[in-house]
Every structure is written in structure tokens, then in C-alpha cells.
Coordinates of C-alpha atoms and ligand atoms in Angstrom, one line a residue:
M1 CA 0.0 0.0 0.0
T2 CA 1.3 3.5 -0.8
M3 CA 1.8 5.9 2.1
N4 CA -1.4 7.8 1.6
T5 CA -4.3 6.0 0.0
Q6 CA -5.8 9.0 -1.7
G7 CA -8.1 7.5 -4.2
R8 CA -6.5 9.3 -7.1
P9 CA -6.1 7.7 -10.5
T10 CA -2.3 7.6 -10.1
D11 CA -2.8 5.4 -7.0
A12 CA -4.6 2.7 -8.9
G13 CA -3.9 -0.6 -7.3
S14 CA -3.5 0.7 -3.8
A15 CA -5.8 -0.8 -1.2
G16 CA -9.4 0.1 -0.9
T17 CA -9.8 2.6 -3.6
S18 CA -11.0 0.7 -6.6
S19 CA -14.7 1.1 -6.3
T20 CA -14.6 4.9 -5.8
D21 CA -11.8 6.0 -8.1
T22 CA -12.5 8.7 -10.5
F23 CA -10.5 9.8 -13.5
T24 CA -10.0 13.4 -12.2
G25 CA -9.5 12.5 -8.6
N26 CA -12.5 14.7 -7.8
R27 CA -15.3 13.1 -5.7
G28 CA -18.8 14.3 -6.3
L29 CA -18.4 18.0 -6.5
Q30 CA -15.4 18.0 -4.3
I31 CA -12.6 19.2 -6.5
E32 CA -9.0 18.2 -6.1
E33 CA -7.1 21.4 -5.2
A34 CA -3.5 21.8 -6.5
L35 CA -1.1 24.4 -5.1
L36 CA -1.1 27.7 -7.0
F37 CA 2.5 26.8 -8.1
E38 CA 1.1 23.7 -9.8
V39 CA -1.7 25.4 -11.7
G40 CA -0.3 28.8 -12.4
R41 CA 1.7 29.9 -15.4
H42 CA 4.2 32.6 -15.8
D43 CA 2.5 34.2 -18.9
V44 CA -0.8 34.8 -17.2
T45 CA -2.0 37.6 -14.9
G46 CA -5.3 38.5 -13.4
V47 CA -4.6 42.3 -13.6
D48 CA -3.7 44.5 -16.6
L49 CA -0.7 46.7 -15.7
D50 CA 0.6 49.4 -18.0
E51 CA 4.2 49.0 -19.2
P52 CA 6.3 50.9 -16.6
V53 CA 7.7 54.2 -17.8
A54 CA 11.5 54.0 -18.2
F55 CA 13.4 54.7 -15.1
A56 CA 16.9 54.3 -13.7
P57 CA 16.9 51.7 -10.9
R58 CA 18.7 52.9 -7.8
L59 CA 19.1 49.4 -6.3
G60 CA 22.6 49.0 -7.6
K61 CA 23.8 45.4 -7.1
L62 CA 20.6 44.6 -5.2
A63 CA 18.4 44.6 -8.3
R64 CA 16.9 41.2 -9.1
T65 CA 18.3 39.6 -12.2
S66 CA 16.2 36.5 -12.4
A67 CA 12.5 36.1 -12.8
I68 CA 10.5 36.2 -9.6
D69 CA 8.9 32.8 -10.3
L70 CA 5.4 33.6 -9.0
P71 CA 2.6 31.7 -10.7
G72 CA 0.2 33.7 -12.7
L73 CA -3.6 33.1 -12.6
S74 CA -6.6 34.6 -14.1
E75 CA -9.1 36.1 -11.7
P76 CA -11.6 33.2 -12.0
E77 CA -8.7 30.7 -11.3
A78 CA -7.6 32.6 -8.2
M79 CA -11.2 33.0 -7.0
R80 CA -11.9 29.3 -7.4
H81 CA -8.8 28.3 -5.7
Y82 CA -9.6 30.2 -2.5
V83 CA -13.3 29.5 -2.5
R84 CA -12.6 25.8 -2.8
L85 CA -10.0 25.9 0.0
S86 CA -12.5 27.7 2.2
Q87 CA -15.0 24.9 1.6
K88 CA -12.5 22.2 2.7
N89 CA -12.5 23.7 6.2
Y90 CA -15.2 21.7 8.1
A91 CA -16.8 24.1 10.5
I92 CA -19.6 24.4 13.0
D93 CA -21.3 26.5 10.3
S94 CA -21.5 23.4 8.0
G95 CA -22.8 20.8 10.4
L96 CA -22.7 19.1 13.8
Y97 CA -19.2 19.2 15.3
P98 CA -19.3 16.9 18.3
L99 CA -15.7 17.3 19.2
G100 CA -15.6 16.7 23.0
S101 CA -13.4 19.0 25.1
C102 CA -13.3 21.6 22.2
T103 CA -16.8 23.0 22.6
M104 CA -17.5 23.9 19.0
K105 CA -20.5 26.1 19.7
H106 CA -22.3 28.3 17.3
N107 CA -21.0 31.9 17.0
P108 CA -24.0 34.1 16.5
R109 CA -23.7 36.4 13.6
L110 CA -24.6 39.3 15.8
N111 CA -21.1 38.9 17.4
E112 CA -19.5 39.3 14.0
K113 CA -21.5 42.4 13.2
V114 CA -20.6 44.1 16.5
A115 CA -16.9 43.1 16.2
R116 CA -16.8 44.9 12.8
L117 CA -18.1 48.2 14.1
G118 CA -15.4 50.8 13.3
G119 CA -14.9 51.8 16.9
F120 CA -13.8 48.3 17.7
G121 CA -12.5 46.9 14.5
D122 CA -10.4 49.8 13.2
I123 CA -8.5 50.8 16.3
H124 CA -4.8 50.4 17.1
P125 CA -3.3 49.6 20.5
L126 CA -0.9 52.6 20.2
Q127 CA -3.7 55.1 19.8
P128 CA -4.1 57.8 22.5
L129 CA -6.2 56.5 25.3
S130 CA -8.7 59.4 24.9
T131 CA -9.6 58.0 21.4
V132 CA -10.4 54.5 22.6
S133 CA -12.3 55.0 25.8
G134 CA -15.2 52.8 24.5
A135 CA -12.9 49.9 23.8
V136 CA -11.3 50.2 27.3
E137 CA -14.7 50.3 28.8
L138 CA -15.7 47.2 26.9
M139 CA -12.6 45.3 28.3
A140 CA -13.5 46.5 31.8
E141 CA -17.1 45.3 31.3
L142 CA -15.9 41.9 30.0
G143 CA -13.8 41.6 33.2
R144 CA -16.7 42.5 35.4
W145 CA -18.9 39.7 33.8
L146 CA -16.1 37.2 34.1
I147 CA -15.4 38.1 37.8
E148 CA -19.1 38.0 38.6
M149 CA -19.7 34.6 36.9
T150 CA -16.7 33.0 38.7
G151 CA -16.8 34.7 42.1
M152 CA -13.2 35.7 41.8
T153 CA -11.3 39.0 42.5
S154 CA -9.5 40.1 39.3
V155 CA -9.0 39.0 35.8
A156 CA -6.1 39.2 33.3
L157 CA -7.7 39.4 29.8
S158 CA -4.5 39.3 27.7
P159 CA -3.7 35.5 27.3
K160 CA -4.4 34.5 23.8
A161 CA -5.5 30.9 24.3
G162 CA -6.4 28.4 27.0
A163 CA -2.8 27.0 27.1
H164 CA -1.5 30.6 27.3
G165 CA -3.9 31.2 30.2
E166 CA -2.6 28.2 32.0
L167 CA 0.9 29.6 31.6
C168 CA -0.3 33.0 33.0
G169 CA -2.0 31.4 36.0
M170 CA 0.9 29.1 36.8
M171 CA 3.4 32.1 36.5
A172 CA 1.2 34.0 39.0
I173 CA 1.4 30.9 41.3
K174 CA 5.2 30.8 40.9
A175 CA 5.5 34.5 41.7
A176 CA 3.3 34.1 44.8
I177 CA 5.4 31.2 46.1
A178 CA 8.6 33.2 45.4
A179 CA 7.2 36.2 47.3
R180 CA 6.7 33.9 50.3
G181 CA 10.3 33.0 50.1
E182 CA 9.5 29.3 49.4
A183 CA 10.9 26.8 47.0
R184 CA 8.0 24.6 46.1
D185 CA 8.6 22.8 42.8
I186 CA 6.0 20.1 42.4
V187 CA 2.7 20.4 40.5
L188 CA 0.1 17.7 40.8
V189 CA -1.8 16.9 37.6
P190 CA -4.5 14.2 37.4
E191 CA -4.1 11.5 34.8
S192 CA -7.1 12.6 32.8
A193 CA -5.7 16.1 32.3
H194 CA -5.4 17.8 28.9
G195 CA -1.8 17.6 27.7
T196 CA -1.4 21.3 28.0
N197 CA -1.6 21.1 31.8
P198 CA 1.6 19.1 32.4
A199 CA 3.3 20.8 29.5
T200 CA 2.6 24.2 31.1
A201 CA 3.9 23.2 34.5
A202 CA 7.0 21.6 33.0
L203 CA 7.7 24.7 30.8
I204 CA 8.2 27.0 33.7
G205 CA 10.3 24.5 35.7
F206 CA 7.9 22.6 37.9
K207 CA 8.1 18.8 38.4
V208 CA 4.9 17.1 37.4
V209 CA 3.5 14.4 39.6
T210 CA 0.6 12.4 38.3
V211 CA -2.5 11.9 40.4
P212 CA -4.1 8.5 39.6
A213 CA -7.8 8.5 38.6
R214 CA -10.7 6.5 39.9
P215 CA -12.2 4.0 37.5
D216 CA -14.8 6.6 36.4
G217 CA -12.0 9.2 35.7
T218 CA -12.6 11.4 38.7
V219 CA -10.0 12.5 41.3
D220 CA -10.0 10.9 44.7
P221 CA -9.2 13.4 47.5
A222 CA -7.4 10.6 49.3
A223 CA -5.0 10.2 46.3
V224 CA -4.3 14.0 46.4
K225 CA -3.7 14.0 50.1
A226 CA -1.3 11.2 49.8
L227 CA 0.9 13.3 47.5
L228 CA 0.9 16.5 49.5
S229 CA 4.1 17.8 51.0
P230 CA 5.8 21.2 51.6
Q231 CA 7.3 20.8 48.1
V232 CA 3.9 21.0 46.4
A233 CA 3.2 24.3 44.7
A234 CA -0.2 23.6 43.1
I235 CA -2.7 21.2 41.6
M236 CA -4.0 21.7 38.1
L237 CA -7.5 20.2 38.1
T238 CA -10.1 20.4 35.3
N239 CA -13.7 20.8 36.4
P240 CA -16.0 19.6 34.9
N241 CA -13.2 17.1 34.0
T242 CA -12.2 15.7 30.7
C243 CA -14.5 12.7 31.2
G244 CA -17.5 15.1 31.2
L245 CA -18.0 14.6 35.0
F246 CA -18.2 17.2 37.7
E247 CA -15.5 16.6 40.3
R248 CA -17.8 16.2 43.3
D249 CA -15.0 16.3 45.8
V250 CA -13.5 19.5 44.5
V251 CA -14.2 21.5 47.8
E252 CA -12.4 18.8 49.9
I253 CA -9.5 18.8 47.4
A254 CA -9.2 22.6 47.5
A255 CA -9.2 22.6 51.3
A256 CA -6.4 20.0 51.5
I257 CA -4.4 21.9 48.9
H258 CA -4.7 25.1 50.8
A259 CA -3.9 23.5 54.2
A260 CA -0.7 22.3 52.6
G261 CA 0.2 25.9 51.6
A262 CA -0.3 25.2 47.8
Y263 CA -2.5 26.8 45.2
F264 CA -5.5 25.4 43.2
Y265 CA -5.3 26.1 39.4
C266 CA -8.5 25.1 37.6
D267 CA -8.5 24.3 33.9
G268 CA -11.7 26.1 33.0
A269 CA -11.9 24.9 29.4
N270 CA -15.2 23.3 30.3
F271 CA -16.7 26.4 31.9
N272 CA -19.5 26.2 29.3
A273 CA -21.2 23.5 31.4
I274 CA -21.4 25.5 34.7
V275 CA -21.9 29.2 33.8
G276 CA -24.6 30.5 36.1
K277 CA -24.6 27.3 38.1
A278 CA -21.4 27.2 40.1
K279 CA -18.9 30.0 41.1
V280 CA -15.5 28.5 41.0
G281 CA -14.3 31.1 43.6
E282 CA -16.6 29.4 46.1
L283 CA -15.1 26.0 45.2
G284 CA -11.7 27.2 46.4
V285 CA -10.1 27.9 43.0
D286 CA -7.2 30.4 43.0
A287 CA -6.7 30.8 39.2
M288 CA -8.6 29.6 36.2
H289 CA -8.5 30.3 32.5
I290 CA -11.7 30.7 30.5
N291 CA -11.5 29.9 26.9
L292 CA -13.7 32.6 25.4
H293 CA -13.7 30.5 22.2
K294 CA -15.3 27.6 24.0
T295 CA -17.7 29.3 26.5
F296 CA -18.6 32.6 25.0
S297 CA -19.0 31.5 21.4
T298 CA -16.0 33.3 19.8
P299 CA -14.9 31.3 16.7
H300 CA -12.1 28.8 16.8
G301 CA -10.8 25.7 15.0
G302 CA -9.6 27.5 11.9
G303 CA -12.3 30.1 12.3
G304 CA -10.4 32.6 14.4
P305 CA -7.9 33.2 17.2
G306 CA -8.7 32.1 20.7
A307 CA -8.6 34.1 24.0
G308 CA -7.9 32.7 27.4
P309 CA -8.5 35.3 30.2
V310 CA -7.5 34.2 33.7
V311 CA -9.5 34.9 36.8
F312 CA -7.7 35.1 40.1
S313 CA -8.8 34.6 43.7
E314 CA -8.0 37.1 46.5
R315 CA -4.9 34.9 47.4
L316 CA -3.4 35.4 43.9
A317 CA -4.9 38.7 42.6
A318 CA -1.9 40.7 43.7
F319 CA 0.3 38.8 41.2
A320 CA -2.0 39.1 38.1
P321 CA 0.0 40.3 35.1
L322 CA -0.6 43.7 33.5
P323 CA -3.1 44.7 32.2
F324 CA -5.8 43.3 34.5
V325 CA -9.3 44.3 35.6
R326 CA -10.2 44.8 39.2
I327 CA -13.5 45.9 40.7
D328 CA -13.2 49.1 42.6
A329 CA -15.9 51.0 44.6
D330 CA -17.1 52.8 41.5
G331 CA -17.0 49.8 39.2
P332 CA -14.6 47.7 37.1
V333 CA -11.2 49.3 36.3
L334 CA -8.7 48.2 33.6
V335 CA -5.3 48.6 35.2
E336 CA -2.9 49.2 32.4
D337 CA 0.5 50.1 33.9
E338 CA 2.5 50.4 37.1
A339 CA 1.2 53.9 37.8
A340 CA -2.3 52.6 38.4
L341 CA -1.3 49.8 40.9
K342 CA -2.6 49.8 44.5
S343 CA -0.2 49.1 47.3
G344 CA 0.5 45.4 47.6
E345 CA -0.1 44.7 43.9
Q346 CA 3.0 43.2 42.3
P347 CA 2.2 41.9 38.8
F348 CA 4.6 39.3 37.6
G349 CA 5.0 41.0 34.3
R350 CA 3.0 40.9 31.0
M351 CA 1.9 38.0 28.9
V352 CA 1.7 40.1 25.6
A353 CA 2.7 43.5 24.4
F354 CA -0.8 45.0 24.4
H355 CA -4.2 43.8 25.5
G356 CA -4.8 40.4 23.8
Q357 CA -7.5 39.5 21.3
M358 CA -9.7 42.6 21.2
G359 CA -11.9 41.1 18.5
M360 CA -12.7 38.1 20.7
F361 CA -13.5 40.4 23.7
V362 CA -16.0 42.2 21.6
R363 CA -17.6 39.0 20.5
A364 CA -17.7 37.6 24.0
V365 CA -19.4 40.8 25.4
S366 CA -21.9 40.7 22.5
Y367 CA -22.7 37.1 23.4
M368 CA -23.1 37.9 27.1
L369 CA -25.2 41.0 26.7
S370 CA -27.5 39.4 24.1
H371 CA -28.1 36.4 26.3
G372 CA -28.2 38.1 29.7
A373 CA -27.6 36.3 32.9
D374 CA -30.6 34.0 32.5
G375 CA -29.7 33.2 28.9
L376 CA -26.1 32.3 29.8
Q377 CA -27.4 30.0 32.5
Q378 CA -29.9 28.4 30.0
A379 CA -27.1 27.9 27.5
S380 CA -25.2 25.8 30.1
E381 CA -28.3 23.9 31.1
D382 CA -29.0 23.1 27.4
A383 CA -25.4 22.0 26.8
V384 CA -25.8 19.5 29.6
L385 CA -29.2 18.5 28.5
N386 CA -28.1 17.9 24.9
A387 CA -25.1 15.7 26.1
N388 CA -27.4 13.7 28.3
Y389 CA -29.9 13.3 25.5
V390 CA -27.2 11.8 23.4
R391 CA -26.1 9.6 26.3
A392 CA -29.7 8.4 26.8
G393 CA -30.1 7.7 23.1
L394 CA -27.0 5.6 22.9
R395 CA -26.5 4.0 26.3
D396 CA -28.1 0.7 25.4
V397 CA -25.8 0.1 22.4
M398 CA -22.5 1.9 23.4
S399 CA -20.5 1.5 26.6
Q400 CA -19.8 4.2 29.2
P401 CA -16.8 3.9 31.5
S402 CA -18.5 5.8 34.3
G403 CA -21.4 3.4 34.5
D404 CA -24.6 5.3 33.8
R405 CA -23.9 8.5 35.6
T406 CA -25.4 11.8 34.4
C407 CA -22.8 13.7 32.5
M408 CA -22.1 17.4 32.2
H409 CA -21.7 19.0 28.7
E410 CA -20.0 16.0 27.0
V411 CA -20.6 12.3 27.2
L412 CA -17.7 9.7 27.2
F413 CA -18.0 6.3 25.7
D414 CA -15.3 3.6 25.6
D415 CA -14.7 0.9 22.9
H416 CA -16.0 -2.0 25.0
F417 CA -19.2 -2.2 22.8
L418 CA -16.9 -3.0 19.8
D419 CA -15.3 -6.0 21.6
G420 CA -15.2 -9.0 19.2
T421 CA -16.5 -7.0 16.2
G422 CA -13.1 -6.4 14.6
V423 CA -14.0 -2.7 14.4
T424 CA -11.8 -0.2 16.3
T425 CA -12.5 3.3 17.6
L426 CA -10.7 4.7 14.6
D427 CA -12.7 2.6 12.1
F428 CA -15.9 3.8 13.8
A429 CA -14.9 7.4 13.6
K430 CA -13.9 7.1 9.9
A431 CA -17.3 5.5 9.1
M432 CA -19.0 8.6 10.6
I433 CA -17.2 10.7 8.0
D434 CA -19.0 8.7 5.3
E435 CA -22.3 9.5 7.0
G436 CA -21.5 13.3 6.9
Y437 CA -20.4 13.7 10.5
H438 CA -17.2 15.1 11.8
P439 CA -16.0 12.4 14.3
M440 CA -16.1 13.0 18.1
T441 CA -12.9 13.4 20.0
M442 CA -11.1 10.0 20.0
Y443 CA -8.6 8.3 22.3
F444 CA -8.9 11.2 24.7
P445 CA -8.9 11.3 27.7
L446 CA -6.2 8.6 27.9
V447 CA -7.6 7.1 31.1
V448 CA -10.3 5.4 29.1
H449 CA -9.7 2.6 26.6
G450 CA -10.7 3.6 23.0
A451 CA -12.3 6.8 24.3
M452 CA -15.0 8.5 22.2
L453 CA -15.9 11.9 23.7
I454 CA -19.0 13.5 22.3
E455 CA -19.9 17.2 23.0
P456 CA -23.0 18.3 21.0
T457 CA -23.2 21.8 22.6
E458 CA -26.4 23.7 23.4
S459 CA -26.9 25.0 19.9
E460 CA -27.9 21.7 18.3
S461 CA -31.6 21.2 17.8
K462 CA -33.5 18.0 18.9
A463 CA -33.9 17.0 15.3
S464 CA -30.2 17.3 14.7
L465 CA -29.4 15.2 17.7
D466 CA -32.0 12.6 16.8
L467 CA -30.4 12.1 13.4
F468 CA -27.0 11.9 14.9
I469 CA -28.1 9.3 17.5
A470 CA -29.9 7.3 14.8
T471 CA -26.8 7.4 12.7
L472 CA -24.5 6.1 15.5
R473 CA -27.1 3.4 16.4
H474 CA -27.1 2.3 12.7
L475 CA -23.2 2.1 12.7
V476 CA -23.2 0.2 16.0
M477 CA -25.7 -2.3 14.4
R478 CA -23.5 -2.6 11.3
A479 CA -20.4 -3.3 13.4
K480 CA -22.2 -5.9 15.5
A481 CA -23.6 -7.5 12.3
G482 CA -20.1 -8.2 11.1
D483 CA -20.0 -5.6 8.4
V484 CA -16.3 -5.1 9.1
E485 CA -15.3 -4.2 5.5
R486 CA -17.5 -1.1 5.5
F487 CA -15.5 0.2 8.5
R488 CA -12.1 -0.8 7.4
E489 CA -12.7 0.9 4.0
A490 CA -14.0 4.1 5.6
P491 CA -14.0 6.9 4.7
R492 CA -15.1 5.8 1.2
F493 CA -16.6 9.1 0.1
A494 CA -14.1 11.6 1.4
P495 CA -11.6 13.2 -1.0
R496 CA -8.8 11.6 1.1
R497 CA -8.9 8.1 2.5
R498 CA -6.8 7.1 5.5
L499 CA -3.6 8.9 6.0
D500 CA -0.5 7.4 7.6
E501 CA -0.6 9.9 10.4
T502 CA 2.3 8.4 12.3
R503 CA 4.6 8.6 9.3
A504 CA 3.3 12.1 8.4
A505 CA 4.3 13.2 11.9
R506 CA 7.6 11.3 12.1
A507 CA 8.9 11.9 8.6
P508 CA 7.2 15.1 7.4
K509 CA 8.0 16.2 3.8
L510 CA 9.3 19.7 4.3
K511 CA 10.3 20.4 0.7
W512 CA 7.8 20.8 -2.0
E513 CA 8.6 19.0 -5.3
R514 CA 6.9 19.7 -8.5
P515 CA 4.6 16.8 -9.2
Q516 CA 4.7 14.8 -12.5
P517 CA 1.9 16.0 -14.8
L518 CA -1.0 13.4 -14.8
S519 CA -0.5 12.7 -18.5
E520 CA 3.1 11.6 -18.0
A521 CA 2.4 9.6 -14.8
A522 CA -0.3 7.6 -16.7
E523 CA 2.2 6.5 -19.3
Ligands
PLP1 C1 -9.1 23.3 24.9 C2 -8.5 22.9 26.1 C3 -7.3 23.4 26.6 C4 -6.4 24.3 25.8 O1 -7.1 25.5 25.3 P1 -6.5 26.2 23.9 O2 -7.4 27.4 23.8 O3 -6.7 25.2 22.8 O4 -5.1 26.5 24.2 C5 -6.9 23.1 27.9 N1 -7.6 22.2 28.6 C6 -8.7 21.6 28.2 C7 -9.4 20.6 29.1 C8 -9.2 21.9 26.9 O5 -10.3 21.4 26.5

């Protein structure tokens, strides 16, 4: 078998492509897209330029002597290229996107409209403050909402993603420990954690110690207590966790962490499930990032940059990086530089040069104001309801590692139900592509064998969930009926079949080589 079974005519003879080969390599109306360098010609241009008037170049020896070697395309060719590329990007705007842990929720178009208003969209971070007071007020207002929803003391808006927020929170913890004159160097991270948690701790010099999970994927306070010592700086705990379950013992864990003189970092990527339901400040959290792109509907996954503001408890607020928002007697204040600090505040530095992702702040505030407090709470409730609707619709045919416990915003299945069928989690996911569904998150969290983590989000309708459930039920029945070929061959209808992902990662081709023209290759 060739490395990538792409189903193109030149691959004739490679496994599993014969029944769906086409002469062009196109499938249905999905067109094969070559690079511009492969389709363009030097003698074509999409614009008519006048011959330049004669002039004496002043570049001396720096003047280019060879052709620039850029491909020329007509306007329709360039247009088609980019439109087709845009259509290859599967998005929440094209269909259900049940990628657990990623919260691919709908981004209302109102957000886009507001983000494009000139007063927000056309400003520059170096403009005089007096010309951007509305933007500053919007940031302070966003901070006020985030502080209110989490029951925390201050918020740094600047981190540009969840992982960047983790770095911000852990740097504040490091600064707080240094200010106490201590040398704690261990960070506890549960087995089920997102990979960014241990990576963040290790990046800034902490030693990572893994906390084992219970069989259902939750953290046992006894396991945490057994690991506590004067060397422990913090725990990084995700709640709701990556198995889609609320960590019920979180208050007991927080108390034990604090009694040991350590800090509680909460990975808040799953905040979408608890907005308006639980204030993390009251659970004992000291720092938590909020992925605006997961909870407050700002686009992500190829659709836009993320934003990962970090909220801080009273214990850590003094170390928040500049700029940060604190609530003063007359409302929220955006503290931008040293001159505005109160006594005792000692920011550990800055995460970015300016303020972070302004466009995402505007979208998040637009989402918050258009929903209101009750609407945000309802969104969380609907996210949890939708995940449990999927769970209830599949629990008799798919297996859950946590028994039959009510889940939060995402439902976790393992591959037990495929035992003896010869079909793997990967095969199952690929068969979903043939049915027009982006697969769920697979093989994560690692604590569960053959994990399939489904997060429908609140914005899917009942009809959409019913079809999704019916499709998965159909696939389970086909697997149990021994229709293994269908799964091994999947995806049959996608422009690309199965890629050798390991080889692609281990031996990436870093240099582009001009492909043979199809006519020559066929000879
Ligand atoms: C998405 C996610 C992160 C990382 O967030 P990014 O914005 O992708 O950097 C961290 N932890 C969990 C549990 C997540 O789901």
C-alpha cells in the first residue's frame, strides 16, 4: 500500500480505492485542489498593468536579475482556488461538530456584526487613550462579567488561548510562592488532564507528579492528600473534568491543597457547562483560565484566534500580570500600567505586548449582553441536557466507562461495545465521515480505553441530535452484524482516505517538489 491512500487515479492498485476511483481525482463536487504553483503559469496575470515608464533603478547590485517565479492566474482561477480551499474547512457553520473538550458552539452572527463596528474593528493599540475609551470600557465590562460569573477577585484578559492562560495562572502561582520565600517545585496533575496542563507546569520549571484517577475518571481526594508535601506548589485540576463529569470532591480537594500551603489552578476549558450554576471562587479555585472561544462562542478551530482570560482569587490577585481588571468601589477598572497599581499589587509582568485578542473580547461581550444572565445559565443547562440526551439515546448500544452517571456538557464512551467485532474506535470514527459527521474526540482522555468523547453543545436542535443518534445506532448495528469491510474501508466518500498519520508526523516532507503531470504519470 502506498503511504497515503488518496483514491486518485495515479494510486490505482492501492488498497481500498478501486470502487470509488474517478479519472480526475475529484469526488462528487469536491474538486482536487492543487497548489497555486502547480496550476499557475508565468505568462498569465489577473490584472492589466501598464508598461512601466522608463526609469533608472537605484538598487545597484541589489536589483533582481532572475524572474520572480510567481505563478500567474486569471481572476476566476484565483477565485476558485480560494473558495474551494475555504470549503475544505469543516466548521460548525457546516454541520454538527461533536468534538468533545473543544466546545464547538455556534458563533451568533450578531457577534460578527458588533466586532466589525469601526470603533472596535479599526482601532490600534498605540492610539491615545482618549480616542479608545469605549474599547477600554468594553474590556472592563468583560472583566466585570467574568469576575461576577466566577466569584473571583480580578482577571487578566490578555492571554491568547487556553494554554496561554494556563501559563499565565501558573506564572502567578510561581510569583506568589517566590514572594513567600519558598521553593516549592511540584505540581500535581490528574491522569485525565489535557496535555497542555503538564506541559505548562514543566515549561516553567515545575516537576509534574501524576494523580491517579478512579475508574470513572474522577479524582479521589485521598489520592491527592497522599501526594501533598511542603514541596507541592499547586494542583492543576479540570472541572468539569475531561471525562465530562463534575468533580464532586472539589471542595475537599481545595481545602487539602490550601492546608498544605499550595494553590489550586483550575483548567476552566469546560466552563460552558457550569456558567450561572457554580462559582469557582466558592469551590476554592485560585486561578482559572476561561476559553472565550469555548464558552462565549467566539470562533475557533480554523475560524479565528482564541482568547484565554485568567480569573484570580484574593490569594493570587496581587500577582496578576498587567493589564488586569479589578473591581473598585465605583465599578470595574482596567489597570494598564504600574502607575495605576494599588499598594501590595505586584504583577509578575506581562503576557503580551498589548491587551490580547480585542476582536474576541467584543464577540464575548456581545454574546453575554445578548443572552443576559438568565440566557447564559440556560445555555449551560441546554449544553448539559443535549449531552445527556445523546447519552440516553446511545447507552443501550454503546458502553460508558462511568457506569450510567449523568454527565455534564459531554458524554464519554469507551470501545467496550466494539469488543469482538473487529472494528476499532478509529474505524468507527472514519465511518462517521462517510455519513457526513465530523467524528467526536477520539482516544482522549487517555484514562479510558478507546475513548469517544461527544460534545454536541447547546446550539444543536433536537432534530439534529435525533439524526446523529440514529446514525450512530445504525453504525453500531452494522459493526455488530459483522460488516467489518465497511468500517475498514471508511472513509469511502471523502476526498482523502486514510492517511498514515504516524509517518506524516515522524517523517514530514518539508520540501515541495513539482509533481509529475498526470498525463506523463499515466504512461
Ligand atoms: C481546549 C482545552 C485546553 C487548551 O485550550 P486552547 O485554547 O486550545 O489552548 C486546555 N484544557 C482543556 C481541558 C481543553 O479542552
